[in-house]
CSV table of C-alpha atoms in Angstrom, one decimal:
chain,number,residue,atom,x,y,z
A,1,MET,CA,38.2,132.9,-96.3
A,2,SER,CA,35.9,130.7,-94.2
A,3,GLU,CA,39.3,129.2,-92.8
A,4,PHE,CA,40.2,132.7,-91.6
A,5,VAL,CA,36.7,133.3,-90.2
A,6,ALA,CA,36.8,130.3,-88.2
A,7,ARG,CA,40.3,131.1,-86.8
A,8,PHE,CA,39.2,134.4,-85.7
A,9,LEU,CA,36.3,133.2,-84.1
A,10,ILE,CA,37.9,130.1,-82.2
A,11,GLY,CA,41.1,132.1,-81.6
A,12,GLY,CA,38.9,135.0,-80.0
A,13,VAL,CA,36.9,132.6,-77.8
A,14,VAL,CA,39.6,130.5,-76.5
A,15,ILE,CA,42.1,133.7,-75.9
A,16,SER,CA,38.9,135.3,-74.0
A,17,LEU,CA,38.4,132.0,-72.0
A,18,PHE,CA,41.9,131.7,-70.8
A,19,ALA,CA,42.1,135.5,-69.9
A,20,LEU,CA,38.7,134.8,-68.0
A,21,LEU,CA,40.4,132.3,-66.0
A,22,GLY,CA,43.2,134.6,-65.0
A,23,ASP,CA,40.9,137.2,-63.9
A,24,VAL,CA,39.0,135.1,-61.5
A,25,LEU,CA,42.1,133.1,-60.0
A,26,ARG,CA,44.1,134.1,-57.3
A,27,PRO,CA,46.8,134.8,-56.0
A,28,LYS,CA,47.8,137.1,-59.0
A,29,SER,CA,51.2,135.2,-59.5
A,30,PHE,CA,49.0,131.9,-60.1
A,31,ALA,CA,46.7,133.6,-62.6
A,32,GLY,CA,49.5,135.0,-64.3
A,33,LEU,CA,50.4,131.4,-65.6
A,34,PHE,CA,47.1,131.9,-67.8
A,35,GLY,CA,49.0,134.5,-69.3
A,36,ALA,CA,51.3,132.1,-71.0
A,37,ALA,CA,48.6,129.6,-71.8
A,38,PRO,CA,48.7,127.4,-75.3
A,39,SER,CA,45.7,129.7,-76.5
A,40,ILE,CA,46.7,130.3,-79.8
A,41,ALA,CA,47.8,126.9,-80.4
A,42,LEU,CA,44.8,125.1,-79.0
A,43,ALA,CA,42.8,127.4,-81.2
A,44,THR,CA,44.6,126.5,-84.5
A,45,VAL,CA,46.1,123.2,-84.3
A,46,GLY,CA,43.1,121.2,-85.0
A,47,LEU,CA,42.7,123.6,-88.3
A,48,THR,CA,46.2,123.0,-89.1
A,49,ILE,CA,45.9,119.4,-89.1
A,50,ALA,CA,43.0,119.2,-90.9
A,51,ARG,CA,44.5,121.7,-93.8
A,52,GLU,CA,48.3,120.5,-93.7
A,53,GLY,CA,48.5,117.3,-91.9
A,54,LYS,CA,50.2,116.3,-88.5
A,55,GLN,CA,53.8,116.7,-89.7
A,56,TYR,CA,53.5,120.2,-90.7
A,57,ALA,CA,51.5,120.7,-87.3
A,58,ALA,CA,54.8,119.2,-85.5
A,59,THR,CA,57.3,121.5,-87.3
A,60,GLU,CA,55.2,124.3,-86.2
A,61,ALA,CA,55.2,122.9,-82.5
A,62,ARG,CA,59.1,122.5,-82.7
A,63,SER,CA,59.4,126.4,-83.2
A,64,MET,CA,56.6,127.1,-80.9
A,65,ILE,CA,59.3,125.7,-78.1
A,66,LEU,CA,61.7,128.6,-79.2
A,67,GLY,CA,59.0,131.0,-79.1
A,68,ALA,CA,58.0,129.9,-75.7
A,69,ILE,CA,61.7,130.2,-74.4
A,70,ALA,CA,61.4,133.8,-75.5
A,71,PHE,CA,58.2,134.7,-74.2
A,72,CYS,CA,59.6,133.3,-70.6
A,73,VAL,CA,62.7,135.8,-71.3
A,74,TYR,CA,60.3,138.5,-72.3
A,75,ALA,CA,57.9,138.0,-69.2
A,76,SER,CA,60.7,137.9,-66.8
A,77,GLY,CA,62.0,141.3,-68.4
A,78,VAL,CA,58.8,142.9,-68.2
A,79,SER,CA,58.5,141.6,-64.3
A,80,TRP,CA,61.8,143.0,-63.9
A,81,ALA,CA,61.3,146.4,-65.5
A,82,LEU,CA,57.6,147.0,-63.6
A,83,GLU,CA,59.6,146.2,-60.2
A,84,ARG,CA,62.7,148.6,-61.1
A,85,TYR,CA,61.2,151.4,-63.2
A,86,LYS,CA,58.0,153.7,-62.8
A,87,GLY,CA,56.9,153.1,-66.6
A,88,SER,CA,53.3,152.1,-67.1
A,89,THR,CA,52.4,148.3,-67.8
A,90,LEU,CA,51.3,149.0,-71.2
A,91,ALA,CA,54.4,151.0,-72.0
A,92,THR,CA,56.7,148.5,-70.4
A,93,THR,CA,54.9,145.5,-72.1
A,94,VAL,CA,55.0,147.2,-75.6
A,95,ALA,CA,58.3,148.5,-75.4
A,96,LEU,CA,59.8,144.9,-74.7
A,97,MET,CA,57.8,143.3,-77.0
A,98,PRO,CA,60.8,143.3,-79.8
A,99,MET,CA,62.7,141.3,-77.1
A,100,TRP,CA,60.4,138.3,-77.9
A,101,LEU,CA,60.8,138.8,-81.5
A,102,GLY,CA,64.3,139.2,-81.7
A,103,LEU,CA,65.2,136.6,-79.5
A,104,SER,CA,62.4,134.1,-81.1
A,105,LEU,CA,63.8,134.9,-84.6
A,106,GLY,CA,67.6,134.5,-83.3
A,107,LEU,CA,66.8,131.2,-81.7
A,108,CYS,CA,65.4,129.9,-84.9
A,109,TRP,CA,68.0,131.2,-87.1
A,110,VAL,CA,70.7,129.7,-84.7
A,111,LEU,CA,69.1,126.2,-83.9
A,112,LEU,CA,66.7,125.5,-86.8
A,113,ARG,CA,68.4,126.9,-90.0
B,1,MET,CA,49.0,130.2,-50.0
B,2,ARG,CA,45.8,128.7,-51.6
B,3,VAL,CA,44.9,128.8,-55.2
B,4,GLU,CA,41.2,130.3,-55.2
B,5,ALA,CA,38.4,131.7,-57.7
B,6,ASN,CA,37.1,135.5,-56.9
B,7,PHE,CA,34.2,135.5,-59.3
B,8,SER,CA,33.5,139.4,-57.9
B,9,SER,CA,36.7,140.5,-59.8
B,10,LEU,CA,34.6,139.9,-63.2
B,11,LYS,CA,32.8,142.8,-62.3
B,12,LEU,CA,35.7,145.0,-62.6
B,13,THR,CA,36.1,143.8,-66.3
B,14,SER,CA,34.0,146.0,-68.5
B,15,THR,CA,32.2,144.7,-71.7
B,16,ARG,CA,34.7,146.7,-74.0
B,17,GLU,CA,37.6,145.3,-72.5
B,18,HIS,CA,35.8,141.6,-73.1
B,19,VAL,CA,35.0,143.0,-76.7
B,20,VAL,CA,39.1,144.1,-77.0
B,21,ARG,CA,40.2,140.7,-75.9
B,22,PHE,CA,37.9,138.8,-78.2
B,23,VAL,CA,38.9,140.7,-81.3
B,24,LEU,CA,42.6,140.7,-80.2
B,25,GLY,CA,42.3,137.2,-79.5
B,26,GLY,CA,40.8,136.6,-83.2
B,27,VAL,CA,43.1,139.0,-85.2
B,28,VAL,CA,46.4,137.2,-83.3
B,29,THR,CA,45.1,133.9,-84.3
B,30,VAL,CA,44.4,135.2,-88.2
B,31,VAL,CA,48.0,136.8,-88.2
B,32,ALA,CA,49.8,133.6,-87.1
B,33,GLY,CA,48.1,131.9,-89.6
B,34,LEU,CA,48.8,134.1,-92.5
B,35,ILE,CA,52.8,134.3,-91.4
B,36,ALA,CA,52.8,130.4,-91.4
B,37,ARG,CA,51.1,130.4,-94.9
B,38,ARG,CA,53.6,133.3,-96.1
B,39,TRP,CA,56.9,132.3,-94.5
B,40,GLY,CA,56.3,128.4,-93.6
B,41,PRO,CA,55.7,126.3,-90.6
B,42,VAL,CA,59.2,126.9,-89.0
B,43,ILE,CA,58.8,130.6,-88.7
B,44,GLY,CA,55.0,130.6,-88.3
B,45,GLY,CA,55.4,128.1,-85.1
B,46,LEU,CA,57.0,130.9,-83.2
B,47,PHE,CA,54.0,132.7,-83.3
B,48,LEU,CA,51.9,130.2,-81.9
B,49,ALA,CA,53.9,131.4,-78.6
B,50,PHE,CA,53.2,135.0,-79.3
B,51,PRO,CA,52.4,136.9,-76.0
B,52,ALA,CA,49.0,137.4,-77.6
B,53,ILE,CA,46.9,138.8,-74.6
B,54,PHE,CA,49.7,139.2,-72.1
B,55,PRO,CA,50.2,142.9,-72.6
B,56,ALA,CA,46.4,143.5,-72.5
B,57,GLY,CA,45.8,141.3,-69.5
B,58,ALA,CA,48.7,142.8,-67.6
B,59,THR,CA,47.8,146.4,-68.5
B,60,LEU,CA,44.0,145.4,-66.9
B,61,ILE,CA,45.3,144.2,-63.7
B,62,GLU,CA,47.2,147.6,-63.2
B,63,GLU,CA,44.0,149.4,-64.2
B,64,HIS,CA,41.7,147.5,-61.8
B,65,GLU,CA,44.3,148.1,-58.9
B,66,VAL,CA,44.4,151.9,-59.7
B,67,GLN,CA,40.6,151.7,-59.7
B,68,LYS,CA,40.1,149.8,-56.4
B,69,LYS,CA,43.0,152.4,-54.7
B,70,ARG,CA,41.3,155.4,-56.1
B,71,ALA,CA,37.9,154.3,-54.6
B,72,ILE,CA,39.3,154.5,-51.2
B,73,GLY,CA,41.1,157.7,-52.1
B,74,ARG,CA,44.7,156.5,-52.5
B,75,ASP,CA,47.0,156.7,-55.5
B,76,GLY,CA,47.3,153.0,-56.6
B,77,HIS,CA,49.7,153.2,-59.5
B,78,ARG,CA,52.8,151.5,-57.4
B,79,ARG,CA,50.1,148.9,-56.2
B,80,GLY,CA,48.9,148.2,-60.1
B,81,ARG,CA,52.7,148.0,-61.4
B,82,GLU,CA,53.4,145.5,-58.4
B,83,ALA,CA,50.3,143.5,-59.2
B,84,ALA,CA,51.3,143.4,-62.9
B,85,GLY,CA,54.8,142.5,-62.3
B,86,LEU,CA,53.7,139.5,-60.2
B,87,ASP,CA,51.3,138.6,-63.4
B,88,ALA,CA,54.3,138.9,-65.3
B,89,ALA,CA,56.4,136.7,-63.0
B,90,GLY,CA,53.5,134.1,-63.3
B,91,ALA,CA,53.6,134.4,-66.8
B,92,ALA,CA,57.4,133.6,-67.3
B,93,LEU,CA,56.7,130.3,-65.4
B,94,GLY,CA,53.4,129.8,-67.7
B,95,ALA,CA,55.7,130.1,-70.8
B,96,ILE,CA,58.0,127.3,-69.4
B,97,GLY,CA,54.7,125.1,-69.2
B,98,LEU,CA,54.3,126.4,-73.0
B,99,ALA,CA,57.4,124.9,-74.2
B,100,ALA,CA,56.6,121.5,-72.5
B,101,PHE,CA,53.2,121.6,-74.5
B,102,ALA,CA,55.0,122.2,-77.6
B,103,ALA,CA,57.9,119.6,-76.9
B,104,VAL,CA,54.6,117.1,-76.5
B,105,LEU,CA,52.9,118.1,-79.4
B,106,TRP,CA,56.4,118.1,-81.8
B,107,ARG,CA,57.3,114.5,-80.7
B,108,LEU,CA,54.1,112.8,-80.2
B,109,LEU,CA,51.8,114.4,-83.0
B,110,PRO,CA,52.9,112.6,-86.3
B,111,GLY,CA,52.4,108.9,-84.6
B,112,HIS,CA,49.4,109.2,-82.5
B,113,ASN,CA,45.9,110.4,-82.3
B,114,SER,CA,45.6,114.1,-82.5
B,115,TRP,CA,42.8,114.8,-79.8
B,116,GLY,CA,44.7,112.9,-77.5
B,117,VAL,CA,48.1,114.4,-78.1
B,118,LEU,CA,46.5,118.0,-77.6
B,119,ALA,CA,44.9,116.5,-74.3
B,120,LEU,CA,48.2,115.0,-72.9
B,121,ALA,CA,50.0,118.4,-74.1
B,122,SER,CA,47.6,120.6,-72.2
B,123,MET,CA,47.8,118.4,-69.2
B,124,MET,CA,51.6,118.9,-69.4
B,125,TRP,CA,51.3,122.7,-69.5
B,126,MET,CA,49.2,122.8,-66.3
B,127,LEU,CA,51.6,120.0,-64.6
B,128,VAL,CA,55.1,122.1,-65.7
B,129,SER,CA,53.5,125.5,-64.6
B,130,GLY,CA,51.6,124.6,-61.8
B,131,SER,CA,54.8,122.7,-60.3
B,132,LEU,CA,57.0,125.4,-61.1
B,133,TRP,CA,54.6,127.9,-59.2
B,134,VAL,CA,54.6,125.6,-56.0
B,135,LEU,CA,58.1,124.9,-56.2
B,136,ARG,CA,58.9,129.1,-56.4
B,137,ARG,CA,56.3,129.7,-53.6
B,138,ARG,CA,58.1,127.4,-51.4
B,139,SER,CA,61.8,128.8,-52.3
């Protein structure tokens, strides 16, 4: 239980800090880099190593590469859709989220099974 | 174009928005841990690259642009979408840096000091993301 409280607090703080950096930096395209900062990983890798060991954390990191590739495709899709269509940003980012999940799991199935 | 920090933009973000980000960040981090525990590190690792804060961040950017344009009597929805689109294009480059971050962890973590590897991986994220952003600006 205490581990999940720690994860919640550390995750909240780290992700909020990266979001603040994205708020203050200009131009917008540069600030956008921080939307894909390694915030969840930085918040959890230390706890994972302490609990499960380095090899477990390295295995997670290998899968994270595929998640990041899916994130790149997803964010590119969002950028394209916002330019081309008139949907709101919230609707567009949420509607395309299955693209991230499907691509991540698909790459994982093809490359790591 | 120079990279600069504009701290006045912090005033546009309300306390509620900060709280939402904090809670969202915390929840996503906990859920990523639960997924790893239930389905193992191969599936769990995917969620270390989950676009956790990206939808909320891009939506805030759009809202702030709409607010700014509304203050001068204009409809800012198109401008808001453009700003969010630029943010998303930046996130796509940041995600390539994220893959580089993960690759450093994957290859170096088992045999080296954990904190040193984390620091190196973070620098790699910044280097790869920043370099791609500079290259894109020049092209």
